[in-house]
PDB file of C-alpha atoms in Angstrom:
ATOM      1  CA  MET A  27     -23.849   7.496  -2.363  1.00  0.00           C
ATOM      2  CA  ASN A  28     -20.809   6.407  -0.393  1.00  0.00           C
ATOM      3  CA  THR A  29     -19.087   3.320  -1.854  1.00  0.00           C
ATOM      4  CA  PHE A  30     -16.072   1.126  -1.334  1.00  0.00           C
ATOM      5  CA  GLU A  31     -14.392  -0.954  -4.013  1.00  0.00           C
ATOM      6  CA  TRP A  32     -13.644  -4.622  -3.411  1.00  0.00           C
ATOM      7  CA  GLY A  33     -11.975  -7.502  -5.182  1.00  0.00           C
ATOM      8  CA  VAL A  34     -10.466 -10.913  -4.509  1.00  0.00           C
ATOM      9  CA  VAL A  35      -6.817 -11.692  -5.245  1.00  0.00           C
ATOM     10  CA  ASP A  36      -5.402 -15.217  -5.412  1.00  0.00           C
ATOM     11  CA  THR A  37      -2.177 -15.521  -3.417  1.00  0.00           C
ATOM     12  CA  ASP A  38       0.162 -18.180  -2.072  1.00  0.00           C
ATOM     13  CA  ILE A  39      -1.866 -18.169   1.170  1.00  0.00           C
ATOM     14  CA  GLY A  40      -5.240 -18.414  -0.550  1.00  0.00           C
ATOM     15  CA  PRO A  41      -7.715 -15.824  -1.799  1.00  0.00           C
ATOM     16  CA  LEU A  42      -7.609 -12.418  -0.114  1.00  0.00           C
ATOM     17  CA  LEU A  43     -10.503  -9.984  -0.212  1.00  0.00           C
ATOM     18  CA  LEU A  44      -9.329  -6.393  -0.548  1.00  0.00           C
ATOM     19  CA  ALA A  45     -11.534  -3.375   0.015  1.00  0.00           C
ATOM     20  CA  ALA A  46     -10.673   0.282  -0.438  1.00  0.00           C
ATOM     21  CA  SER A  47     -12.523   3.466   0.342  1.00  0.00           C
ATOM     22  CA  GLY A  48     -11.735   6.858  -1.127  1.00  0.00           C
ATOM     23  CA  ARG A  49      -9.146   7.259   1.653  1.00  0.00           C
ATOM     24  CA  GLY A  50      -7.249   4.047   0.980  1.00  0.00           C
ATOM     25  CA  LEU A  51      -7.083   0.326   1.641  1.00  0.00           C
ATOM     26  CA  VAL A  52      -9.512  -0.432   4.454  1.00  0.00           C
ATOM     27  CA  THR A  53      -9.588  -4.241   4.641  1.00  0.00           C
ATOM     28  CA  VAL A  54      -7.674  -7.367   3.746  1.00  0.00           C
ATOM     29  CA  ALA A  55      -9.593 -10.544   4.612  1.00  0.00           C
ATOM     30  CA  PHE A  56      -8.191 -14.080   4.535  1.00  0.00           C
ATOM     31  CA  HIS A  57      -9.821 -17.168   3.012  1.00  0.00           C
ATOM     32  CA  ALA A  58     -12.094 -15.070   0.784  1.00  0.00           C
ATOM     33  CA  ARG A  59     -14.197 -17.839  -0.643  1.00  0.00           C
ATOM     34  CA  PRO A  60     -17.865 -16.951  -1.330  1.00  0.00           C
ATOM     35  CA  ALA A  61     -19.293 -17.357   2.208  1.00  0.00           C
ATOM     36  CA  VAL A  62     -16.450 -15.401   3.851  1.00  0.00           C
ATOM     37  CA  ARG A  63     -16.554 -12.818   1.063  1.00  0.00           C
ATOM     38  CA  ASP A  64     -20.284 -12.238   1.472  1.00  0.00           C
ATOM     39  CA  ARG A  65     -20.084 -11.928   5.282  1.00  0.00           C
ATOM     40  CA  THR A  66     -17.115  -9.580   5.039  1.00  0.00           C
ATOM     41  CA  LEU A  67     -18.805  -7.338   2.473  1.00  0.00           C
ATOM     42  CA  ALA A  68     -22.013  -7.149   4.526  1.00  0.00           C
ATOM     43  CA  ARG A  69     -20.058  -6.279   7.679  1.00  0.00           C
ATOM     44  CA  LEU A  70     -18.017  -3.647   5.818  1.00  0.00           C
ATOM     45  CA  ALA A  71     -21.112  -2.061   4.292  1.00  0.00           C
ATOM     46  CA  GLU A  72     -22.620  -1.734   7.761  1.00  0.00           C
ATOM     47  CA  ARG A  73     -19.476  -0.441   9.478  1.00  0.00           C
ATOM     48  CA  LEU A  74     -18.510   1.968   6.704  1.00  0.00           C
ATOM     49  CA  GLY A  75     -22.042   3.076   5.884  1.00  0.00           C
ATOM     50  CA  ALA A  76     -21.186   2.468   2.236  1.00  0.00           C
ATOM     51  CA  GLU A  77     -22.167   0.187  -0.602  1.00  0.00           C
ATOM     52  CA  PRO A  78     -19.714  -2.355  -2.047  1.00  0.00           C
ATOM     53  CA  VAL A  79     -18.760  -1.958  -5.707  1.00  0.00           C
ATOM     54  CA  ALA A  80     -16.916  -4.767  -7.470  1.00  0.00           C
ATOM     55  CA  GLU A  81     -13.368  -3.937  -8.543  1.00  0.00           C
ATOM     56  CA  THR A  82     -13.180  -1.178 -11.124  1.00  0.00           C
ATOM     57  CA  GLY A  83      -9.401  -0.901 -11.068  1.00  0.00           C
ATOM     58  CA  VAL A  84      -9.457   2.612  -9.668  1.00  0.00           C
ATOM     59  CA  ARG A  85      -8.892   2.064  -5.941  1.00  0.00           C
ATOM     60  CA  LEU A  86      -7.486  -1.470  -5.916  1.00  0.00           C
ATOM     61  CA  ALA A  87      -5.045  -1.509  -8.827  1.00  0.00           C
ATOM     62  CA  GLU A  88      -2.045  -0.452  -6.733  1.00  0.00           C
ATOM     63  CA  PRO A  89      -2.859  -2.608  -3.662  1.00  0.00           C
ATOM     64  CA  ILE A  90      -3.247  -5.629  -5.963  1.00  0.00           C
ATOM     65  CA  ARG A  91       0.021  -4.838  -7.760  1.00  0.00           C
ATOM     66  CA  GLN A  92       1.896  -4.454  -4.474  1.00  0.00           C
ATOM     67  CA  LEU A  93       0.450  -7.639  -2.944  1.00  0.00           C
ATOM     68  CA  ARG A  94       1.444  -9.617  -6.029  1.00  0.00           C
ATOM     69  CA  ALA A  95       4.956  -8.146  -5.819  1.00  0.00           C
ATOM     70  CA  TYR A  96       5.138  -9.007  -2.099  1.00  0.00           C
ATOM     71  CA  PHE A  97       4.133 -12.626  -2.660  1.00  0.00           C
ATOM     72  CA  GLY A  98       6.514 -12.801  -5.630  1.00  0.00           C
ATOM     73  CA  GLY A  99       9.408 -11.779  -3.375  1.00  0.00           C
ATOM     74  CA  GLY A 100       9.933  -8.408  -5.025  1.00  0.00           C
ATOM     75  CA  LEU A 101       8.408  -6.076  -2.413  1.00  0.00           C
ATOM     76  CA  ARG A 102       9.466  -5.688   1.197  1.00  0.00           C
ATOM     77  CA  GLU A 103       7.536  -2.579   2.200  1.00  0.00           C
ATOM     78  CA  PHE A 104       4.042  -1.553   1.140  1.00  0.00           C
ATOM     79  CA  ASP A 105       3.517   2.045   0.119  1.00  0.00           C
ATOM     80  CA  LEU A 106      -0.244   2.476   0.074  1.00  0.00           C
ATOM     81  CA  PRO A 107      -2.725   4.957   1.467  1.00  0.00           C
ATOM     82  CA  LEU A 108      -4.544   3.237   4.334  1.00  0.00           C
ATOM     83  CA  ASP A 109      -8.004   3.979   5.671  1.00  0.00           C
ATOM     84  CA  TRP A 110      -7.778   3.462   9.447  1.00  0.00           C
ATOM     85  CA  SER A 111     -11.500   4.015  10.072  1.00  0.00           C
ATOM     86  CA  LEU A 112     -12.058   0.408  11.236  1.00  0.00           C
ATOM     87  CA  SER A 113      -9.472   0.738  14.002  1.00  0.00           C
ATOM     88  CA  GLY A 114      -9.240   3.242  16.822  1.00  0.00           C
ATOM     89  CA  GLY A 115      -7.644   4.107  20.133  1.00  0.00           C
ATOM     90  CA  PHE A 116      -5.047   1.734  21.543  1.00  0.00           C
ATOM     91  CA  ASN A 117      -5.524  -0.765  18.702  1.00  0.00           C
ATOM     92  CA  ARG A 118      -4.779   1.850  16.055  1.00  0.00           C
ATOM     93  CA  GLU A 119      -1.766   3.120  17.996  1.00  0.00           C
ATOM     94  CA  VAL A 120      -0.323  -0.401  18.234  1.00  0.00           C
ATOM     95  CA  LEU A 121      -1.009  -1.174  14.571  1.00  0.00           C
ATOM     96  CA  ARG A 122       0.644   2.054  13.427  1.00  0.00           C
ATOM     97  CA  GLU A 123       3.720   1.296  15.567  1.00  0.00           C
ATOM     98  CA  LEU A 124       3.839  -2.210  14.106  1.00  0.00           C
ATOM     99  CA  LEU A 125       3.661  -0.835  10.568  1.00  0.00           C
ATOM    100  CA  ALA A 126       6.329   1.800  11.173  1.00  0.00           C
ATOM    101  CA  GLY A 127       8.682  -0.109  13.447  1.00  0.00           C
ATOM    102  CA  VAL A 128       8.763  -3.805  12.510  1.00  0.00           C
ATOM    103  CA  PRO A 129      10.259  -4.196   9.038  1.00  0.00           C
ATOM    104  CA  TYR A 130      10.127  -7.111   6.628  1.00  0.00           C
ATOM    105  CA  GLY A 131      12.027 -10.164   7.836  1.00  0.00           C
ATOM    106  CA  THR A 132      11.887  -9.260  11.534  1.00  0.00           C
ATOM    107  CA  VAL A 133       9.583 -10.110  14.409  1.00  0.00           C
ATOM    108  CA  VAL A 134       8.617  -8.454  17.683  1.00  0.00           C
ATOM    109  CA  GLY A 135       7.156  -9.883  20.888  1.00  0.00           C
ATOM    110  CA  TYR A 136       3.700  -8.874  22.094  1.00  0.00           C
ATOM    111  CA  GLY A 137       5.233  -7.413  25.276  1.00  0.00           C
ATOM    112  CA  ASP A 138       7.923  -5.559  23.358  1.00  0.00           C
ATOM    113  CA  LEU A 139       5.324  -3.963  21.126  1.00  0.00           C
ATOM    114  CA  ALA A 140       3.293  -2.968  24.198  1.00  0.00           C
ATOM    115  CA  ALA A 141       6.383  -1.275  25.648  1.00  0.00           C
ATOM    116  CA  ARG A 142       6.986   0.564  22.367  1.00  0.00           C
ATOM    117  CA  VAL A 143       3.608   2.276  22.698  1.00  0.00           C
ATOM    118  CA  GLY A 144       4.226   3.142  26.339  1.00  0.00           C
ATOM    119  CA  GLN A 145       2.097   0.373  27.831  1.00  0.00           C
ATOM    120  CA  PRO A 146       4.505  -2.217  29.282  1.00  0.00           C
ATOM    121  CA  GLY A 147       2.520  -5.109  30.647  1.00  0.00           C
ATOM    122  CA  ALA A 148      -0.208  -4.764  28.001  1.00  0.00           C
ATOM    123  CA  ALA A 149       0.890  -7.787  25.958  1.00  0.00           C
ATOM    124  CA  GLN A 150      -2.621  -9.288  26.001  1.00  0.00           C
ATOM    125  CA  ALA A 151      -4.093  -5.998  24.783  1.00  0.00           C
ATOM    126  CA  VAL A 152      -1.532  -6.028  21.955  1.00  0.00           C
ATOM    127  CA  GLY A 153      -2.721  -9.535  21.093  1.00  0.00           C
ATOM    128  CA  ALA A 154      -6.283  -8.232  20.937  1.00  0.00           C
ATOM    129  CA  ALA A 155      -5.115  -5.368  18.709  1.00  0.00           C
ATOM    130  CA  MET A 156      -3.475  -7.874  16.358  1.00  0.00           C
ATOM    131  CA  GLY A 157      -6.698  -9.878  16.273  1.00  0.00           C
ATOM    132  CA  SER A 158      -8.653  -6.761  15.333  1.00  0.00           C
ATOM    133  CA  ASN A 159      -6.250  -5.717  12.553  1.00  0.00           C
ATOM    134  CA  PRO A 160      -8.455  -4.892   9.562  1.00  0.00           C
ATOM    135  CA  ILE A 161      -5.509  -4.749   7.129  1.00  0.00           C
ATOM    136  CA  PRO A 162      -3.355  -7.855   7.783  1.00  0.00           C
ATOM    137  CA  VAL A 163      -0.349  -8.631   5.580  1.00  0.00           C
ATOM    138  CA  VAL A 164      -0.034  -4.910   4.707  1.00  0.00           C
ATOM    139  CA  VAL A 165      -0.086  -4.031   8.425  1.00  0.00           C
ATOM    140  CA  PRO A 166       2.096  -7.033   9.321  1.00  0.00           C
ATOM    141  CA  CYS A 167       0.521  -8.576  12.429  1.00  0.00           C
ATOM    142  CA  HIS A 168       2.094 -11.884  11.346  1.00  0.00           C
ATOM    143  CA  ARG A 169       5.397 -10.414  12.597  1.00  0.00           C
ATOM    144  CA  VAL A 170       4.213 -10.353  16.220  1.00  0.00           C
ATOM    145  CA  VAL A 171       5.207 -13.486  18.162  1.00  0.00           C
ATOM    146  CA  GLU A 172       5.396 -14.751  21.717  1.00  0.00           C
ATOM    147  CA  THR A 173       8.461 -13.787  23.747  1.00  0.00           C
ATOM    148  CA  ASP A 174       9.430 -17.448  24.183  1.00  0.00           C
ATOM    149  CA  GLY A 175       9.538 -17.944  20.439  1.00  0.00           C
ATOM    150  CA  GLY A 176       6.030 -19.357  19.983  1.00  0.00           C
ATOM    151  CA  LEU A 177       4.025 -18.087  17.054  1.00  0.00           C
ATOM    152  CA  GLY A 178       1.110 -16.798  19.128  1.00  0.00           C
ATOM    153  CA  GLY A 179      -2.269 -16.490  17.471  1.00  0.00           C
ATOM    154  CA  PHE A 180      -3.275 -15.320  14.020  1.00  0.00           C
ATOM    155  CA  GLY A 181      -6.646 -14.473  12.487  1.00  0.00           C
ATOM    156  CA  GLY A 182      -5.715 -16.141   9.213  1.00  0.00           C
ATOM    157  CA  GLY A 183      -4.663 -19.349  10.986  1.00  0.00           C
ATOM    158  CA  LEU A 184      -1.254 -20.446  12.191  1.00  0.00           C
ATOM    159  CA  GLU A 185      -0.353 -22.126   8.908  1.00  0.00           C
ATOM    160  CA  THR A 186      -0.923 -18.821   7.121  1.00  0.00           C
ATOM    161  CA  LYS A 187       1.271 -17.053   9.694  1.00  0.00           C
ATOM    162  CA  ARG A 188       4.008 -19.677   9.183  1.00  0.00           C
ATOM    163  CA  ARG A 189       3.862 -19.212   5.420  1.00  0.00           C
ATOM    164  CA  LEU A 190       4.095 -15.410   5.672  1.00  0.00           C
ATOM    165  CA  LEU A 191       7.066 -15.652   8.040  1.00  0.00           C
ATOM    166  CA  ALA A 192       8.719 -18.187   5.721  1.00  0.00           C
ATOM    167  CA  LEU A 193       8.175 -15.848   2.766  1.00  0.00           C
ATOM    168  CA  GLU A 194      10.013 -13.145   4.724  1.00  0.00           C
ATOM    169  CA  GLY A 195      12.843 -15.526   5.661  1.00  0.00           C
ATOM    170  CA  VAL A 196      12.035 -15.623   9.395  1.00  0.00           C
ATOM    171  CA  LEU A 197      11.098 -19.328   9.349  1.00  0.00           C
ATOM    172  CA  PRO A 198      12.257 -22.125   7.056  1.00  0.00           C
ATOM    173  CA  GLU A 199      10.050 -22.865   4.083  1.00  0.00           C
ATOM    174  CA  PRO A 200       7.317 -25.443   4.787  1.00  0.00           C
ATOM    175  CA  LEU A 201       8.108 -28.932   3.536  1.00  0.00           C
ATOM    176  CA  PHE A 202       5.034 -29.308   1.357  1.00  0.00           C
TER     177      PHE A 202
END
């Protein structure tokens, strides 16, 4: 039987659900309280054609270690095998360019990222690709902002995006 391993990690931005297949990390989901966790696991089981197995430490040990190091300020670049099966076509191309070409502590505009993948004028499509990112934080969609300096959207909520950018030194730390 095909399975994927999952677990929930407490972070500075709230609980994150991580899931990994035999190929690598396949999902990071924000706000992983029980209702979100259950919906995410059901959706993953359907899309992957696999059964969820609670964390055994085999597939998630390194992603958990690296996420903790990232939130602790000791990791600037993730080095994990990723399972891209939940993303395809243009979205996958954009996400791979984002991962490879927008390092820690920097940002890129939606339009600039579109141009990098040879699709100038596809800023809205880049926004849709960011919204479909199945592996946020590790594939850093929080680093994509509006050309005029606005934050743009974010699946984890704008406050989460602000906190991630503050962690990376792009924005000042929140006052709370």
